[in-house]
Coordinates of C-alpha atoms in Angstrom, one line a residue:
X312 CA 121.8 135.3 56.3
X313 CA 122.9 134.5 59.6
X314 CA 125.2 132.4 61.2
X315 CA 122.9 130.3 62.7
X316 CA 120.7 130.2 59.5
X317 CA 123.7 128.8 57.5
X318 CA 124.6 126.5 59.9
X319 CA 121.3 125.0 59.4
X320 CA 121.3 125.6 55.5
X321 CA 124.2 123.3 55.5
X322 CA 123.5 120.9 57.6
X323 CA 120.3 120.1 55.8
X324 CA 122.4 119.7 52.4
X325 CA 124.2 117.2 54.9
X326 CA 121.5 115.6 55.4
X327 CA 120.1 115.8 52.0
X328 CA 123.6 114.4 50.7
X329 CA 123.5 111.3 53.1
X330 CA 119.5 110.3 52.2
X331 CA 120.2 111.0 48.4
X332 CA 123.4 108.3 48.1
X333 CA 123.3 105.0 47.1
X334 CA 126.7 102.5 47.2
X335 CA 128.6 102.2 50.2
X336 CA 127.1 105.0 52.4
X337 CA 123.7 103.7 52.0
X338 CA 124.7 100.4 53.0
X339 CA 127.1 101.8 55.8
X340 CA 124.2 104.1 57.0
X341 CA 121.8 100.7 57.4
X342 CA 123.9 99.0 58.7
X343 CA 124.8 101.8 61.4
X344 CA 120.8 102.3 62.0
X345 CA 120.6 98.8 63.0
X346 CA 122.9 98.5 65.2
X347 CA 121.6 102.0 67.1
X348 CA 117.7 100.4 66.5
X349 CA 119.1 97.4 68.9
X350 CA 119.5 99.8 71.9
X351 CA 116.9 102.9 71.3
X352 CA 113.5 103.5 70.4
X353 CA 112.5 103.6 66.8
X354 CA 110.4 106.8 67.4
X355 CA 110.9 109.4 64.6
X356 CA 112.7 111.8 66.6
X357 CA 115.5 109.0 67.5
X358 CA 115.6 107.9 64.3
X359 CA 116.5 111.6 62.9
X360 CA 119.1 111.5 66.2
X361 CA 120.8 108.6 64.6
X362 CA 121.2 110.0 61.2
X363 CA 122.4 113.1 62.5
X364 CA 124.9 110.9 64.6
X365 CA 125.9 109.1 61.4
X366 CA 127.2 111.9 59.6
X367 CA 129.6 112.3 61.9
X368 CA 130.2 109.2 63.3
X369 CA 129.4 106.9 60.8
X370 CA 132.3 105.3 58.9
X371 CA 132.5 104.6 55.4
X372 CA 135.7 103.1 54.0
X373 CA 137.3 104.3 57.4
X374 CA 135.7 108.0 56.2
X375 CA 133.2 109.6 57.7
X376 CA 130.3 110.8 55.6
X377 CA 131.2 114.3 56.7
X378 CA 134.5 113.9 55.1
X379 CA 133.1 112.6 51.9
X380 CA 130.9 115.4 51.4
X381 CA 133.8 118.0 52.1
X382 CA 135.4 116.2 49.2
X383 CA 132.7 115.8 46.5
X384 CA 131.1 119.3 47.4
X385 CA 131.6 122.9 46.3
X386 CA 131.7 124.9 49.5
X387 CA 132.9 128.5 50.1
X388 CA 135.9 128.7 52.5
X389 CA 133.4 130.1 55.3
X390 CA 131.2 127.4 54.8
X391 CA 133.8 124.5 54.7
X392 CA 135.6 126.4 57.7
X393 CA 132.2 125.8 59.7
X394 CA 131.4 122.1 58.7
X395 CA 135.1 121.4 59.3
X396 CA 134.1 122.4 62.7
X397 CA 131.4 119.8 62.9
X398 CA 134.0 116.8 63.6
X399 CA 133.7 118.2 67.5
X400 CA 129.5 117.5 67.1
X401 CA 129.2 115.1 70.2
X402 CA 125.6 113.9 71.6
X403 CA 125.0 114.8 75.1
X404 CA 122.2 114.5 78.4
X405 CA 122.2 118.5 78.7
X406 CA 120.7 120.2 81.8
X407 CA 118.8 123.8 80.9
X408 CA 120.2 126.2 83.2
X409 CA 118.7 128.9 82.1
X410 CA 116.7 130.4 79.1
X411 CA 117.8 133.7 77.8
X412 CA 117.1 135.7 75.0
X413 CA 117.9 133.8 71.5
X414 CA 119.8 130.7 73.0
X415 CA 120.5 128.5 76.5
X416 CA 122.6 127.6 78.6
X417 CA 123.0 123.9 78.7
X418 CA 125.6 121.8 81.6
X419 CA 126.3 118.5 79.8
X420 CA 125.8 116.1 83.1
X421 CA 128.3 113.6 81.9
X422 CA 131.3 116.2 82.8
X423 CA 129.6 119.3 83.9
X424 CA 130.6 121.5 81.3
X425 CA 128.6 124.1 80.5
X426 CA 127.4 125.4 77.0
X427 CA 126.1 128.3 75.0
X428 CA 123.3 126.9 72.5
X429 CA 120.9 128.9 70.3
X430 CA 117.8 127.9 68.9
X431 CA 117.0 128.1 65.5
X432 CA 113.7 128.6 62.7
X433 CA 113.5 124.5 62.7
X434 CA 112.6 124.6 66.3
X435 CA 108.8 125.4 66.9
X436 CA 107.3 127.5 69.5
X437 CA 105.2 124.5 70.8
X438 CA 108.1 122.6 71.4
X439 CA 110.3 125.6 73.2
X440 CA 107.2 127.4 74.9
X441 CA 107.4 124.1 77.6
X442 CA 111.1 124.4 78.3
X443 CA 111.6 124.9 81.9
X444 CA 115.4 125.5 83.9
X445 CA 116.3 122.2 85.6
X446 CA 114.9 120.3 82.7
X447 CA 117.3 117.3 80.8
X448 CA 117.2 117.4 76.8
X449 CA 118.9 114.3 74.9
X450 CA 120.5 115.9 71.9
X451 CA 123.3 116.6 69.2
X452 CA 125.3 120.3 69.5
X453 CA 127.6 121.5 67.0
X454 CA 130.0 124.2 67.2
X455 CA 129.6 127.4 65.1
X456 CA 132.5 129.3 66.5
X457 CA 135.4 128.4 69.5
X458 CA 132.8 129.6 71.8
X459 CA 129.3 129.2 70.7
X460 CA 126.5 126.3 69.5
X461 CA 123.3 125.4 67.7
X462 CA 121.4 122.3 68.2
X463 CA 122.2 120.1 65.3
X464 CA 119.5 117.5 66.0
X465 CA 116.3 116.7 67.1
X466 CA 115.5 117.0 71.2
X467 CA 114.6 114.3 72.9
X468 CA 113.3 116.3 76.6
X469 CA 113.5 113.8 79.6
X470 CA 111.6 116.6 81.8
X471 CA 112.7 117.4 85.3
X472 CA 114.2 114.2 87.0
X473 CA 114.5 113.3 90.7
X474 CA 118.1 111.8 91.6
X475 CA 117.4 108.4 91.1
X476 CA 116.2 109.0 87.6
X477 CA 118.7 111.1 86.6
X478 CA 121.0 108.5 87.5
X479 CA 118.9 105.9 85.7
X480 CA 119.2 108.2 82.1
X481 CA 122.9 108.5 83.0
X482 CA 122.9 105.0 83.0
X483 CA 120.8 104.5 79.9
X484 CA 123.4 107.1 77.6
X485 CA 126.3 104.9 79.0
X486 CA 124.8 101.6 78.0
X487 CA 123.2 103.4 74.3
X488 CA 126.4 106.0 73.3
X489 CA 129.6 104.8 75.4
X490 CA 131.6 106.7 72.7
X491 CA 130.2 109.9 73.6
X492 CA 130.8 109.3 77.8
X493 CA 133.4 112.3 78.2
X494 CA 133.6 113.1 74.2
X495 CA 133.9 117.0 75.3
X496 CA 136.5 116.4 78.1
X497 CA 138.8 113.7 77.1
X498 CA 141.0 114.0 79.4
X499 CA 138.6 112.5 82.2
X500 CA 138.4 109.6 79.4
X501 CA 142.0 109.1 79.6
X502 CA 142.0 109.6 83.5
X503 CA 138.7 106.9 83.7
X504 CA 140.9 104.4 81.4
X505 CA 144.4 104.7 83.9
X506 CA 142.0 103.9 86.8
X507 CA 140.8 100.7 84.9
X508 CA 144.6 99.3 84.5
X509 CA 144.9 101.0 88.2
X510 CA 142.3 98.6 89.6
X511 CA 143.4 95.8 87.4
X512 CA 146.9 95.3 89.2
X513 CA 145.5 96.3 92.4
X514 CA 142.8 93.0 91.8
X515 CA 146.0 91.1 90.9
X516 CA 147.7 92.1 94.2
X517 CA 145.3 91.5 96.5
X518 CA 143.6 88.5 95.2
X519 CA 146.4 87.0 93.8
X520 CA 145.4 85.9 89.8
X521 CA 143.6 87.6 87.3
X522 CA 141.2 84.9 86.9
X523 CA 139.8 82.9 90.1
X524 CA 136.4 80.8 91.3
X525 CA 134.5 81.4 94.9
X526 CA 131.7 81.7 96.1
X527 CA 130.4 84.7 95.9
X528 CA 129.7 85.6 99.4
X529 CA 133.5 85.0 100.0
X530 CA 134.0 87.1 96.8
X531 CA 131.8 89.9 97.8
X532 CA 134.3 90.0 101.2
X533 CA 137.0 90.6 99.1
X534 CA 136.0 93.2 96.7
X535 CA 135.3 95.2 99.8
X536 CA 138.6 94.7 101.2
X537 CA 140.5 95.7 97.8
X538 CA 138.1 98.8 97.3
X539 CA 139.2 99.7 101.2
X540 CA 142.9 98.6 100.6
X541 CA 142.5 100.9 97.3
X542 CA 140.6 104.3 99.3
X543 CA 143.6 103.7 101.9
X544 CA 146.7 104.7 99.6
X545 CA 145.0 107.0 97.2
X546 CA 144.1 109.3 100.9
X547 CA 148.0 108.5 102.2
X548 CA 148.6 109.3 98.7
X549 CA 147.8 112.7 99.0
X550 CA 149.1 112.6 102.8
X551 CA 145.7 113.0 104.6
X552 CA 144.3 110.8 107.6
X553 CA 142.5 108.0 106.3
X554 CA 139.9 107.7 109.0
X555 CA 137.6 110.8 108.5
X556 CA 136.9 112.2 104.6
X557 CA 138.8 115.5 103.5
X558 CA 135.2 117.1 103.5
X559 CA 134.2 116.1 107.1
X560 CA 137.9 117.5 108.2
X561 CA 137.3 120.7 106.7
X562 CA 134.0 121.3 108.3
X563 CA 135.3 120.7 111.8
X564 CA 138.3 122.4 111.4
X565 CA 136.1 125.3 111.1
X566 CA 138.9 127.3 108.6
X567 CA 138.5 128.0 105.1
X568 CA 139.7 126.1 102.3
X569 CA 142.7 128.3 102.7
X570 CA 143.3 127.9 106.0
X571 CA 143.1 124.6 105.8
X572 CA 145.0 123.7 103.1
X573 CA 147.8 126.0 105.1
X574 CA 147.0 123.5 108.5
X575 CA 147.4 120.3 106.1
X576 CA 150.8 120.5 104.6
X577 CA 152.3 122.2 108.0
X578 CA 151.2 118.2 109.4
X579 CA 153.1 117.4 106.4
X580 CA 150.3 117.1 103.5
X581 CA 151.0 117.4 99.9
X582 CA 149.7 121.3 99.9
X583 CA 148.9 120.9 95.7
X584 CA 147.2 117.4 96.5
X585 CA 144.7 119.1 98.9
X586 CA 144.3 122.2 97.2
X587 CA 143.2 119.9 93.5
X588 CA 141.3 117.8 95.9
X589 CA 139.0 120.1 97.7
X590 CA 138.9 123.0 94.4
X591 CA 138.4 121.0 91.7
X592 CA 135.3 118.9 93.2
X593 CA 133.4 119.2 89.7
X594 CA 136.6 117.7 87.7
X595 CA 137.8 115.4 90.3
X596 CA 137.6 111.6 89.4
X597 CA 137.2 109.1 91.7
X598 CA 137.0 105.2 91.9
X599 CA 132.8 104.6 92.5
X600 CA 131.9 102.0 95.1
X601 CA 131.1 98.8 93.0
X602 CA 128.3 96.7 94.8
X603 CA 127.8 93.1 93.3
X604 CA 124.1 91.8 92.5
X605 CA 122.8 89.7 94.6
X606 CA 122.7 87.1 91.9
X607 CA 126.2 87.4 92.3
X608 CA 126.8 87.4 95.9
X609 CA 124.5 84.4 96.6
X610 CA 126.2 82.3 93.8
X611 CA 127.9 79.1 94.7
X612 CA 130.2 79.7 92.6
X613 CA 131.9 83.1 90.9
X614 CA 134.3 82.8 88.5
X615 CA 136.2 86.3 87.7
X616 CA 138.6 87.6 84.6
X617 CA 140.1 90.8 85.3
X618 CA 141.7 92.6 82.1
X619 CA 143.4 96.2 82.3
X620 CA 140.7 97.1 80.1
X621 CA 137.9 94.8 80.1
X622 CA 137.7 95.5 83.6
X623 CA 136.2 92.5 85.9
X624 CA 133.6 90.0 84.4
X625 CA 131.8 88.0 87.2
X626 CA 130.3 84.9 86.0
X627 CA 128.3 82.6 88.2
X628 CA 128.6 79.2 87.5
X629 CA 131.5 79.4 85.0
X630 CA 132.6 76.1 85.8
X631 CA 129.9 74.1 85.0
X632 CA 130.1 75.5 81.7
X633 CA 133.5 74.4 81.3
X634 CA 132.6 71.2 82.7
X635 CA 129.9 70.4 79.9
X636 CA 133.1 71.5 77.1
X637 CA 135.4 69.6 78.6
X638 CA 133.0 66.5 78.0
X639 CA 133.8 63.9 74.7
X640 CA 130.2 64.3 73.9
X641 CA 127.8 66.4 74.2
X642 CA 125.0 64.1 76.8
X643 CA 122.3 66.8 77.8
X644 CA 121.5 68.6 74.7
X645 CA 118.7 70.8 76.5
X646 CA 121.2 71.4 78.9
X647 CA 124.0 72.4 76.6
X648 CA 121.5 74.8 74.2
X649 CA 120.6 76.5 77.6
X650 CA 124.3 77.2 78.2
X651 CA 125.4 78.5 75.4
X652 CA 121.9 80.6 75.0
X653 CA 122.9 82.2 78.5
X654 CA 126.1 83.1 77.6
X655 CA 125.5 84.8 74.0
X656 CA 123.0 87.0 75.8
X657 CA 124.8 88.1 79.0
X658 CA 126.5 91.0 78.8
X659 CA 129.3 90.0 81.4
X660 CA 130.3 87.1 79.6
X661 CA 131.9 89.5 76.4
X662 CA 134.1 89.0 73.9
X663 CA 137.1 88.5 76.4
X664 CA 135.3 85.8 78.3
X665 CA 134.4 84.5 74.5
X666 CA 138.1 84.3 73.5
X667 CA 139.7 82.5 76.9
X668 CA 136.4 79.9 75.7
X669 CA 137.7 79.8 72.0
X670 CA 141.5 79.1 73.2
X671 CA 140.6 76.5 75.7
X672 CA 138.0 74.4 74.1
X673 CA 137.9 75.3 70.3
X674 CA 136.7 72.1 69.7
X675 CA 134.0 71.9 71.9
X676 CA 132.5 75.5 71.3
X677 CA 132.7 74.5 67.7
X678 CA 130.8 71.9 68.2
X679 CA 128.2 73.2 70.4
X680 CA 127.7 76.5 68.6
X681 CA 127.5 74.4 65.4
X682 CA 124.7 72.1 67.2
X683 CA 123.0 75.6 68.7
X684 CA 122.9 77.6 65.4
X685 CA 121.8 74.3 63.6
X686 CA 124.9 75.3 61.0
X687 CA 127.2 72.2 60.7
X688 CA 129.3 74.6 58.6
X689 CA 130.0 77.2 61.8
X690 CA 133.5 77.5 62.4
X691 CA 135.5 79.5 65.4
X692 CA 136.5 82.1 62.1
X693 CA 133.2 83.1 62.0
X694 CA 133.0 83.9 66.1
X695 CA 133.7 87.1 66.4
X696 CA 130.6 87.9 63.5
X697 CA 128.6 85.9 65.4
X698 CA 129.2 87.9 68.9
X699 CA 128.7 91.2 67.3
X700 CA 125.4 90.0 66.4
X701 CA 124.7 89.7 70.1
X702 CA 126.5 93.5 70.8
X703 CA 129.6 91.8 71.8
X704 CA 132.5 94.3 70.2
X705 CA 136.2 93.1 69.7
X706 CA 136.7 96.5 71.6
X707 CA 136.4 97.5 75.2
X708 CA 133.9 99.8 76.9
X709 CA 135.0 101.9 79.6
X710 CA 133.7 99.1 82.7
X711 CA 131.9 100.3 85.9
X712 CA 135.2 100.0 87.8
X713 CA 136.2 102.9 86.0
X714 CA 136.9 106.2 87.9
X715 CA 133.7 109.2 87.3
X716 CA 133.6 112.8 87.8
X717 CA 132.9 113.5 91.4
X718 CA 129.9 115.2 90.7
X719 CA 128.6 111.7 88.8
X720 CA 129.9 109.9 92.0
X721 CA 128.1 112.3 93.9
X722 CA 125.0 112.3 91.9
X723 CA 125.1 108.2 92.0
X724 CA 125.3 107.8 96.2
X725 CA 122.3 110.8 96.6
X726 CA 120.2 108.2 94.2
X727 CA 120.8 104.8 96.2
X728 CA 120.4 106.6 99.7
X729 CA 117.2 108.0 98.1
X730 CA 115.8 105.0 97.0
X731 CA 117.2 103.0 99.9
X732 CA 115.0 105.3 102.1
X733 CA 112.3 105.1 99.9
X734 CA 112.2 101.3 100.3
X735 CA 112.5 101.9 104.1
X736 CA 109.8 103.7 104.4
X737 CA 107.3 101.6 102.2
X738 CA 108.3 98.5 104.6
X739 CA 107.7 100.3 107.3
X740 CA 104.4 101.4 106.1
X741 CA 103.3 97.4 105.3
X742 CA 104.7 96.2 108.8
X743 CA 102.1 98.6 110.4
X744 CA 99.6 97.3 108.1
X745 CA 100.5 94.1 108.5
X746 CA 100.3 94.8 112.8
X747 CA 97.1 96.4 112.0
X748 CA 95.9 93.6 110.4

């Protein structure tokens, strides 16, 4: 038997194992399927992605189901040696680079690594026969060895995508699997977290709190000036003029990377700093330009937290919320259903934003929650089961503030100029007819 053929033996007896239990990892499975079901598709290949996802992921008494079927299993020391291996399965939005014989090579687009992946008997011809280079696949890989992989789930193929909806499915996987953002390369996870706390005491330095209210024009004005204040003393930093970008300096200079780096630090440039800067574009992070909605910039009235690692929640209008809890009695009850409605399902008013609420006006939310849920038995204890029901964790995902790859970053511009153009032209296009007309 081969190695791949093994790897697949056993992972079915995974499977197998997981479907075939009752007790606590039948519940915990459920229970883990629902809460994946709120954010994908219940289409038969997803639904085999999020078992697949389970056995390693899943948790079960703080065990994983993996784990419990390493224990209760009789397994060969080459076959336990390769399951063991299977803790490092992460899901991934792969790029085909090219087909060769037996296996592919894949670049997971959320840190440009790049893979060697072989195909197996439980892949079909018809499914295969369409793969093209340049094509994205959704999917689960699993080592074998330190070097090479097998697909270890269904594939999901997202086709060939044009910038802006590459950027859209980078998006999606964010929003659907934030554990699995840089779960090959966690050092840029570490690196995106810093750059949250980074961005947090910058906000506190330049604006002066970590909570305030404008309006959001005003606001808008300066988030601009802290993301220029920021770009300012990461370039001087790394000692290099702040007025043109290390790329645009290199191309005039007309030297090689070399060379250049050579010219910098004689001006008196950290020579490491420029060499990481302009070698290491694909594993670079930097801090992505963050652009408020216009719902947010034409509010009356912003209120924003900032939390070294919530990141910055931007709520319009926060104080007229507060205003209705800070009332004796509750006079609009329309009103106050509407309220509390809009702030279960927003995303930016999470958990954090939930617990300033609860320690501010616990009596009040109690009572409105209460009146909302038609429960006179609701209590504040029972909050936090209440706000994972509307996907509002106790624990942080990585915000949009957070530093990305430079590749990402790079990937993320090309789409808005693309689709800014895009829109330019189609205006264009109905002015004429409109002239025409």
């Amino acid at each position: 038997m081969s190695e791949i053929a093994r790897a697949l033996n056993l992972k079915q007896k995974l499977v197998d194992f997981v479907y075939d239990s009752e007790g606590d990892i039948a519940v915990a499975l459920e229970t883990y399927a629902v809460a994946k079901g709120k954010k994908n598709s219940y289409g038969i290949k997803q639904q085999n992605l999020t078992v697949d996802l389970f056995i390693t992921e899943g948790k079960v008494k703080d065990r994983t189901p993996l784990a419990i079927f390493l224990e209760q299993s009789e397994l060969s020391p080459a076959d336990r040696k390769l399951i063991e291996l299977w803790q490092r399965n992460f899901i991934g939005l792969f790029e085909i680079e090219s087909i060769e014989d037996g296996y592919y090579r894949l670049m997971n687009w959320l840190t440009a690594k790049t893979y060697k992946v072989y195909g197996h008997s439980g892949m079909t011809d018809k499914e295969t026969s369409r793969w093209q280079p340049g094509e994205i696949i959704l999917s689960i890989i699993a080592p074998i060895d330190d070097r090479e992989w097998f697909f270890f789930s269904d594939r999901i193929i997202k086709g060939r995508l044009s910038q802006p909806k590459l950027a859209v499915a980078i998006g999606e996987f964010r929003d659907n699997y934030p554990e699995f953002l840089y779960a090959d390369a966690p050092e840029l996870l570490e690196q995106a977290w810093e750059s949250v706390a980074v961005y947090h005491q910058e906000f506190v330095e330049h604006l002066g709190s970590d909570r305030l209210t404008l309006p959001g024009y005003q606001l808008n004005q300066k988030i601009g000036e802290l993301q220029q204040i920021m770009s300012r003393k990461k370039l001087a930093e790394a000692g290099i003029d702040d007025s043109k970008s290390l790329s645009q300096m290199l191309q005039e200079s007309g030297k090689t990377e070399a060379e250049f780096t050579e010219a910098a630090t004689d001006l008196g440039a950290d020579a490491e700093a420029v060499t990481k800067i302009i070698q290491n574009k694909d594993r670079s992070m930097v801090t992505p330009k963050v652009d408020l909605p216009p719902e947010i910039k034409q509010a009356e009235s912003v209120t924003v937290f900032s939390h070294p690692r919530w990141g910055q929640m931007f709520l319009p209008n926060y104080e007229k919320f507060t205003d209705l809890l800070s009332k004796e009695s509750i006079e609009d009850p329309e009103t106050s259903q509407l309220s509390i409605r809009k702030y279960l399902e927003q995303p930016q008013a999470n958990y954090y934003v939930w617990q300033q609420l609860k320690q501010q006006y616990p009596q009040a939310l109690e009572k409105l929650l209460s009146s909302y849920l038609k429960q006179d038995s609701f209590n504040l204890d029972n909050l936090d089961k209440l706000l994972l029901e509307y996907d509002k964790p106790p624990t942080p995902q990585l915000p949009s503030t957070a530093s990305v790859p430079i590749h990402l970053n790079n990937l993320f511009e090309a789409a808005v100029a693309q689709v800014q153009k895009t829109k330019s032209k189609a205006k264009k296009k109905k002015k004429k007819g409109f002239l025409k007309g």
